[in-house]
Amino acid sequence: MYKIAIIGLGYVGLPLAVAFGKKYPVIGYDINEKRIRELQSGVDLTKETDAESLKMFSEQSESSVNGLAFSHDVRAIQDCNIYIVTVPTPLTKFKTPDLAPLLNASATVGSVLKKGNIVIYESTVYPGCTEEDCVPVLEKHSGLRYNVDFFCGYSPERINPGDKKNTLTSIRKVVSGSNDDVTCIVNDLYISIIQAGTFIASSIRVAEAAKAIENAQRDVNISFVNELSLIFDKMGIDTQEVLEAAATKWNFLKFTPGLVGGHCIGVDPYYLLHKSQCLGYNPQVILSGRSINDEMGRFVAQKTVKLMISKGIKVLHSKVLVLGFTFKENCPDTRNTKVIDVVHELKDFGIEVDVYDPYASGENVRAEYGIELLPQLPDMTEYNAVILAVNHDGFGKLDFSFVRNQPTVLFDVKGVLPKDLVHGRL
């Protein structure tokens, strides 16, 4: 009988723990005590799991063969035989892989690892990371030998924060193992909860590489249309109109320009870049795409300033309202949001910037970015410019008609507002 420990209860780990908890006994482990207390009380601030799902487990009888419990005490997971690591893999300030959370989680698992156990990684990494970086930590802290005493698997996460249609169980899962027998076990384990089925990769390295290129491909495609937006801006051509015209061809891929943030598309290409450079190859396309996408926040701010100047607005000490701070719509996730680049660039011009986002956690934004979010939507007529940075539900229904009657610039990053109202958009 499997007893599963999920290490890390964020956007990836919690939905996985809930899904497995319906089939097996599961311990959800996280070092964040506050997060554990919230989950034990039925609160999920990521909004990836509803309160009813959490309540269902709290009401189960002790005799139940399955279920889910939460703990920040490592002793709670010492009797498990399957460990699934779902911790974040961020970047350092130098935009190199920060493996500290992953290696610390590996050390924790290693401290309770026993013969015959399987450790499965879901965290996004570069090809080779599981076996070259994580396995040695597991061996060091357990005293056991890889592929003799314990085994590993890799099944890349495919969670899309805020997406209520493409959820964990409805997305096909790539699985792999450190040998054929382990691959079969990992596959059987996941296929028991994934309605869409699984795809068996030939090795852990192949599964790692598949995940790395999923987001790198999107990053490159978006960078192409972002570059087109920069070019067409100089030509005085509306990029959205160009894309609509080009999309009439059956095989045109209609990507749209925008701010590319988040914990996946804006991060994963750097992991592939790092590994490539370690092997002596400097990727041109991936590096170029990242460079373009990383500049779009500054472009939005600078374009807004130019539009303000064209309207005779004094830039220094002017007021700009930014609507939205999360990295995507209808989601509280602010990790690696590129809206911060817009804010910083505007402030460099001596502009007073206010930010309103009803989805983001004011506490988290304050701690990570040093920004105080407005508690409620202000009177937009008091601002010299308004930037719609994130298309949260409700923002598109706001009344922006006041910009017709006063010299206020309206910049639409997402291209969702009526064209006759906006002064600029990507």
XYZ file of C-alpha atoms in Angstrom:
426
model
C 0.000 0.000 0.000
C 1.353 3.396 -0.939
C 1.596 6.141 1.662
C 2.470 9.365 -0.111
C 4.206 12.502 1.135
C 3.837 15.661 -0.931
C 6.749 18.012 -0.189
C 5.694 21.610 -0.824
C 2.062 22.745 -0.804
C 1.955 25.619 -3.272
C 0.206 25.910 -6.625
C 1.513 22.476 -7.679
C 1.684 20.474 -4.472
C -1.740 21.174 -2.988
C -3.866 20.103 -5.996
C -1.677 17.002 -6.258
C -2.136 16.205 -2.563
C -5.913 16.605 -2.864
C -6.077 14.348 -5.936
C -3.930 11.614 -4.401
C -5.758 11.958 -1.085
C -8.900 10.619 -2.711
C -7.084 7.345 -3.500
C -4.300 6.941 -0.943
C -3.224 8.057 2.535
C -1.339 11.335 1.941
C 0.645 13.706 4.131
C 1.012 17.213 2.761
C 4.260 18.642 4.146
C 5.439 22.240 4.037
C 7.989 24.180 6.099
C 5.641 27.184 6.152
C 3.727 26.783 9.433
C 1.304 29.553 8.537
C 0.422 27.792 5.286
C -0.197 24.545 7.169
C -2.500 26.243 9.690
C -4.476 27.850 6.861
C -4.924 24.545 5.054
C -5.923 22.779 8.266
C -8.638 25.405 8.687
C -9.794 24.941 5.075
C -8.224 28.099 3.609
C -6.183 28.041 0.389
C -4.895 31.498 -0.503
C -3.686 30.270 -3.915
C -7.339 29.547 -4.782
C -6.284 26.358 -6.573
C -8.392 24.205 -4.235
C -11.858 24.960 -2.905
C -12.762 24.825 0.763
C -15.153 21.904 0.223
C -12.306 19.672 -0.982
C -10.245 20.452 2.103
C -13.247 20.062 4.402
C -13.991 16.642 2.911
C -10.703 15.277 4.253
C -11.085 16.814 7.711
C -14.403 14.991 8.104
C -13.093 11.550 7.135
C -13.088 8.823 9.763
C -9.806 7.509 11.128
C -10.596 4.059 9.678
C -10.538 5.427 6.111
C -7.822 3.853 3.900
C -7.246 7.134 2.106
C -7.212 10.762 3.144
C -5.065 13.875 3.451
C -3.419 15.471 6.463
C -1.137 18.509 6.661
C 1.998 18.987 8.735
C 5.181 21.046 9.057
C 6.777 18.370 11.255
C 9.138 16.098 9.322
C 8.266 13.235 11.662
C 4.820 13.127 10.055
C 6.317 11.864 6.775
C 8.815 9.334 8.109
C 6.471 6.385 7.503
C 5.759 7.244 3.861
C 7.133 5.176 0.995
C 6.456 7.563 -1.912
C 7.847 11.103 -1.724
C 6.800 13.674 -4.331
C 8.764 16.934 -4.353
C 6.864 19.979 -5.667
C 8.883 22.898 -4.300
C 9.547 26.011 -6.423
C 12.677 26.400 -8.536
C 13.223 30.166 -8.777
C 16.084 32.283 -10.093
C 18.810 34.152 -8.262
C 19.162 37.921 -8.742
C 21.710 37.051 -11.432
C 19.053 35.024 -13.313
C 20.723 31.696 -12.675
C 18.924 28.637 -11.238
C 18.324 28.801 -7.495
C 18.281 25.160 -6.439
C 18.237 25.896 -2.696
C 14.537 24.979 -2.170
C 14.968 21.802 -4.219
C 18.160 20.685 -2.484
C 16.785 21.531 0.967
C 13.682 19.463 0.207
C 15.931 16.628 -0.974
C 17.853 16.794 2.307
C 14.571 16.619 4.234
C 13.420 13.590 2.261
C 16.841 11.997 2.611
C 16.605 12.252 6.396
C 13.559 9.935 6.435
C 14.283 7.843 3.321
C 14.162 4.065 3.706
C 15.026 1.075 1.546
C 12.577 0.530 -1.284
C 11.235 4.111 -1.235
C 10.656 6.129 -4.404
C 11.277 9.877 -4.675
C 9.459 11.613 -7.527
C 10.314 15.169 -8.544
C 7.807 17.512 -10.190
C 9.738 20.761 -9.831
C 10.841 22.267 -13.149
C 14.579 21.809 -13.671
C 17.170 21.484 -16.437
C 17.899 18.047 -17.928
C 20.093 16.038 -15.575
C 19.256 17.959 -12.398
C 17.372 15.122 -10.675
C 20.179 12.599 -10.967
C 23.166 14.964 -10.919
C 22.083 17.391 -8.179
C 19.239 15.873 -6.147
C 20.254 12.202 -5.945
C 23.644 12.924 -4.283
C 21.814 14.888 -1.564
C 19.387 12.002 -1.044
C 22.299 9.560 -0.773
C 24.240 11.796 1.625
C 21.380 12.284 4.085
C 19.992 8.736 3.899
C 23.157 6.686 3.664
C 21.398 4.667 0.941
C 22.442 3.935 -2.647
C 20.546 5.203 -5.671
C 18.879 2.521 -7.810
C 19.937 -0.098 -5.251
C 18.271 0.945 -1.996
C 15.972 3.734 -3.230
C 14.697 4.931 -6.586
C 13.615 8.109 -8.333
C 11.084 9.322 -10.843
C 10.317 12.581 -12.600
C 6.906 13.814 -13.678
C 6.933 17.508 -14.644
C 4.129 19.637 -13.232
C 1.683 21.122 -15.704
C -0.386 23.292 -13.396
C -1.707 26.507 -14.944
C -2.514 28.846 -12.003
C -6.000 30.300 -12.169
C -7.132 27.950 -14.958
C -10.311 26.145 -13.889
C -10.658 24.265 -17.181
C -7.209 22.751 -17.742
C -6.685 21.297 -14.287
C -4.332 18.657 -12.895
C -6.452 15.630 -13.775
C -7.450 16.860 -17.237
C -3.896 17.398 -18.544
C -1.906 14.434 -19.818
C 1.033 13.707 -17.528
C 4.584 12.853 -18.582
C 6.118 10.209 -16.308
C 9.533 8.565 -15.985
C 11.543 6.411 -13.593
C 15.120 5.506 -12.792
C 14.583 1.983 -14.152
C 11.843 0.118 -16.006
C 10.171 -1.287 -12.903
C 10.076 2.105 -11.197
C 8.715 3.698 -14.368
C 5.810 1.244 -14.269
C 5.112 2.049 -10.624
C 5.251 5.814 -11.234
C 3.001 5.449 -14.271
C 0.437 3.341 -12.392
C 0.468 5.833 -9.545
C -0.280 8.843 -11.727
C -2.680 7.109 -14.077
C -4.855 6.372 -11.037
C -5.628 10.113 -10.701
C -5.008 11.604 -14.173
C -8.133 11.275 -16.310
C -6.291 12.425 -19.426
C -3.782 9.587 -19.126
C 0.002 9.547 -19.116
C 2.941 9.575 -21.513
C 5.932 7.441 -20.553
C 9.265 9.119 -21.272
C 12.256 6.875 -21.955
C 14.319 8.443 -19.148
C 14.244 11.026 -16.395
C 16.435 13.323 -18.496
C 13.980 13.184 -21.412
C 11.084 14.062 -19.083
C 13.073 16.962 -17.616
C 13.940 18.236 -21.103
C 10.328 17.991 -22.262
C 9.226 20.287 -19.456
C 12.052 22.728 -20.105
C 11.128 23.226 -23.752
C 7.347 23.515 -23.169
C 7.712 26.958 -21.655
C 10.806 27.950 -23.641
C 8.781 27.451 -26.836
C 6.003 29.762 -25.607
C 8.578 32.280 -24.458
C 10.188 32.424 -27.902
C 6.831 32.682 -29.688
C 5.677 35.521 -27.453
C 9.022 37.283 -27.839
C 8.481 37.278 -31.599
C 5.177 39.146 -31.372
C 6.626 41.407 -28.679
C 9.408 42.343 -31.088
C 6.814 42.934 -33.799
C 5.007 45.251 -31.371
C 8.211 47.254 -30.894
C 8.731 47.480 -34.663
C 5.133 48.372 -35.509
C 5.111 51.009 -32.789
C 7.876 52.832 -34.663
C 5.844 52.487 -37.874
C 2.640 53.781 -36.321
C 0.880 50.466 -37.039
C -1.512 48.788 -34.581
C -0.044 45.353 -33.757
C -3.418 43.890 -32.769
C -4.846 44.764 -36.188
C -1.872 43.143 -37.907
C -2.313 39.936 -35.897
C -6.041 39.809 -36.653
C -5.327 40.117 -40.364
C -2.548 37.507 -40.316
C -4.706 35.090 -38.305
C -7.030 34.671 -41.277
C -4.494 32.174 -42.637
C -5.231 28.664 -41.362
C -1.719 27.882 -40.085
C -0.873 31.219 -38.453
C -0.208 30.901 -34.709
C -1.898 33.847 -33.054
C 0.301 34.652 -30.088
C -0.227 38.105 -28.611
C 2.275 40.593 -27.154
C 2.416 41.180 -23.423
C 4.326 41.059 -20.149
C 5.837 37.586 -19.768
C 6.133 36.860 -16.051
C 5.163 34.108 -13.683
C 7.038 31.131 -12.319
C 7.123 29.174 -15.583
C 7.524 30.993 -18.907
C 9.572 33.810 -17.387
C 11.854 31.437 -15.443
C 12.219 28.036 -17.122
C 14.172 29.230 -20.202
C 16.947 30.399 -17.869
C 17.299 26.839 -16.546
C 17.791 25.519 -20.082
C 20.109 28.431 -20.821
C 22.194 27.672 -17.726
C 22.648 24.005 -18.585
C 23.504 24.814 -22.200
C 26.155 27.326 -21.176
C 27.638 24.817 -18.712
C 28.120 22.514 -21.706
C 29.818 25.256 -23.724
C 26.911 26.252 -25.952
C 25.364 29.728 -25.839
C 21.748 29.501 -27.093
C 20.960 32.353 -29.475
C 17.199 32.069 -29.964
C 16.338 31.390 -26.299
C 18.626 34.180 -25.071
C 17.276 36.651 -27.615
C 13.678 35.822 -26.719
C 14.322 36.294 -23.017
C 16.050 39.613 -23.637
C 13.076 40.979 -25.590
C 10.456 39.785 -23.110
C 12.393 41.150 -20.144
C 12.299 44.634 -21.695
C 8.559 44.894 -22.308
C 7.695 46.317 -18.880
C 10.065 49.213 -19.408
C 8.674 49.750 -22.909
C 5.115 50.026 -21.543
C 6.223 52.634 -19.000
C 8.281 54.626 -21.500
C 5.498 54.590 -24.089
C 3.037 55.819 -21.454
C 5.381 58.684 -20.588
C 5.730 59.651 -24.262
C 1.949 59.688 -24.628
C 1.666 61.887 -21.553
C 4.180 64.332 -22.992
C 2.287 64.411 -26.291
C -0.811 65.483 -24.337
C 1.080 68.265 -22.610
C 1.095 66.505 -19.234
C 3.981 67.392 -16.930
C 5.655 64.071 -16.142
C 7.527 64.949 -12.950
C 5.276 64.409 -9.904
C 2.391 63.250 -12.130
C 0.142 60.402 -10.952
C -0.284 57.042 -12.707
C -2.638 54.221 -11.724
C -1.648 50.652 -12.585
C -4.537 48.174 -12.675
C -3.359 44.663 -11.879
C -0.125 43.368 -10.353
C -0.310 39.560 -10.576
C 1.491 37.858 -13.431
C -1.788 36.819 -15.072
C -5.516 37.456 -14.873
C -7.865 36.101 -12.179
C -5.016 34.614 -10.182
C -3.342 35.755 -6.926
C 0.135 34.640 -8.032
C 2.608 37.552 -8.065
C 5.787 35.512 -8.509
C 8.102 37.070 -11.089
C 5.413 39.522 -12.204
C 6.677 41.885 -14.869
C 4.268 44.597 -13.777
C 6.941 45.517 -11.249
C 9.159 46.604 -14.170
C 6.439 49.018 -15.282
C 6.171 50.447 -11.765
C 9.922 50.866 -11.316
C 10.387 52.556 -14.693
C 7.568 54.998 -14.037
C 9.045 55.882 -10.648
C 12.410 56.515 -12.302
C 10.679 59.327 -14.202
C 9.631 60.900 -10.910
C 6.049 59.708 -11.231
C 3.825 58.836 -8.267
C 2.513 55.323 -8.940
C -0.499 53.658 -7.325
C -1.294 49.975 -7.868
C -4.679 48.313 -7.440
C -5.203 44.559 -7.634
C -8.142 42.849 -5.868
C -6.624 39.387 -6.445
C -3.112 39.922 -5.080
C -2.195 39.580 -1.415
C -1.224 42.988 -0.072
C 0.928 41.332 2.571
C 2.865 39.261 0.029
C 3.340 42.181 -2.364
C 4.593 44.376 0.471
C 7.047 41.709 1.656
C 8.406 40.773 -1.764
C 8.269 44.028 -3.700
C 7.970 46.778 -1.095
C 4.762 48.108 -2.665
C 1.569 49.038 -0.855
C -1.468 48.008 -2.890
C -4.496 50.270 -2.772
C -7.238 48.694 -0.631
C -9.936 49.677 -3.130
C -10.340 51.110 -6.597
C -9.669 54.861 -6.453
C -11.262 57.673 -8.450
C -9.491 57.134 -11.784
C -10.238 60.690 -12.926
C -7.599 61.921 -10.467
C -4.771 60.300 -12.451
C -2.716 61.574 -15.375
C -2.474 58.058 -16.806
C -4.090 54.676 -16.230
C -2.384 51.445 -17.307
C -4.484 48.274 -17.603
C -1.683 45.776 -16.932
C -3.693 42.652 -16.044
C -7.124 41.759 -17.419
C -8.830 40.614 -14.208
C -12.558 39.955 -14.440
C -14.289 43.250 -13.878
C -11.507 45.510 -15.126
C -12.848 45.427 -18.665
C -16.224 46.652 -17.407
C -14.850 49.737 -15.692
C -15.958 53.073 -17.082
C -12.953 54.612 -18.825
C -15.013 57.092 -20.843
C -13.696 59.964 -18.702
C -10.455 59.924 -20.749
C -12.414 61.527 -23.600
C -13.047 64.625 -21.504
C -9.697 65.195 -19.810
C -5.992 64.811 -20.646
C -5.535 61.343 -19.112
C -3.573 58.674 -20.989
C -5.106 55.174 -21.093
C -2.652 52.398 -21.962
C -4.090 48.928 -22.574
C -1.371 46.282 -22.171
C -3.792 43.406 -22.823
C -5.575 44.848 -25.867
C -9.059 44.266 -24.445
C -10.519 47.769 -24.214
C -12.368 49.574 -27.044
C -9.776 50.943 -29.447
C -11.439 54.368 -29.612
C -10.830 54.822 -25.877
C -7.164 53.841 -25.539
C -4.169 55.956 -26.427
C -1.701 53.101 -26.516
C -1.552 49.317 -26.449
C 0.872 46.534 -27.250
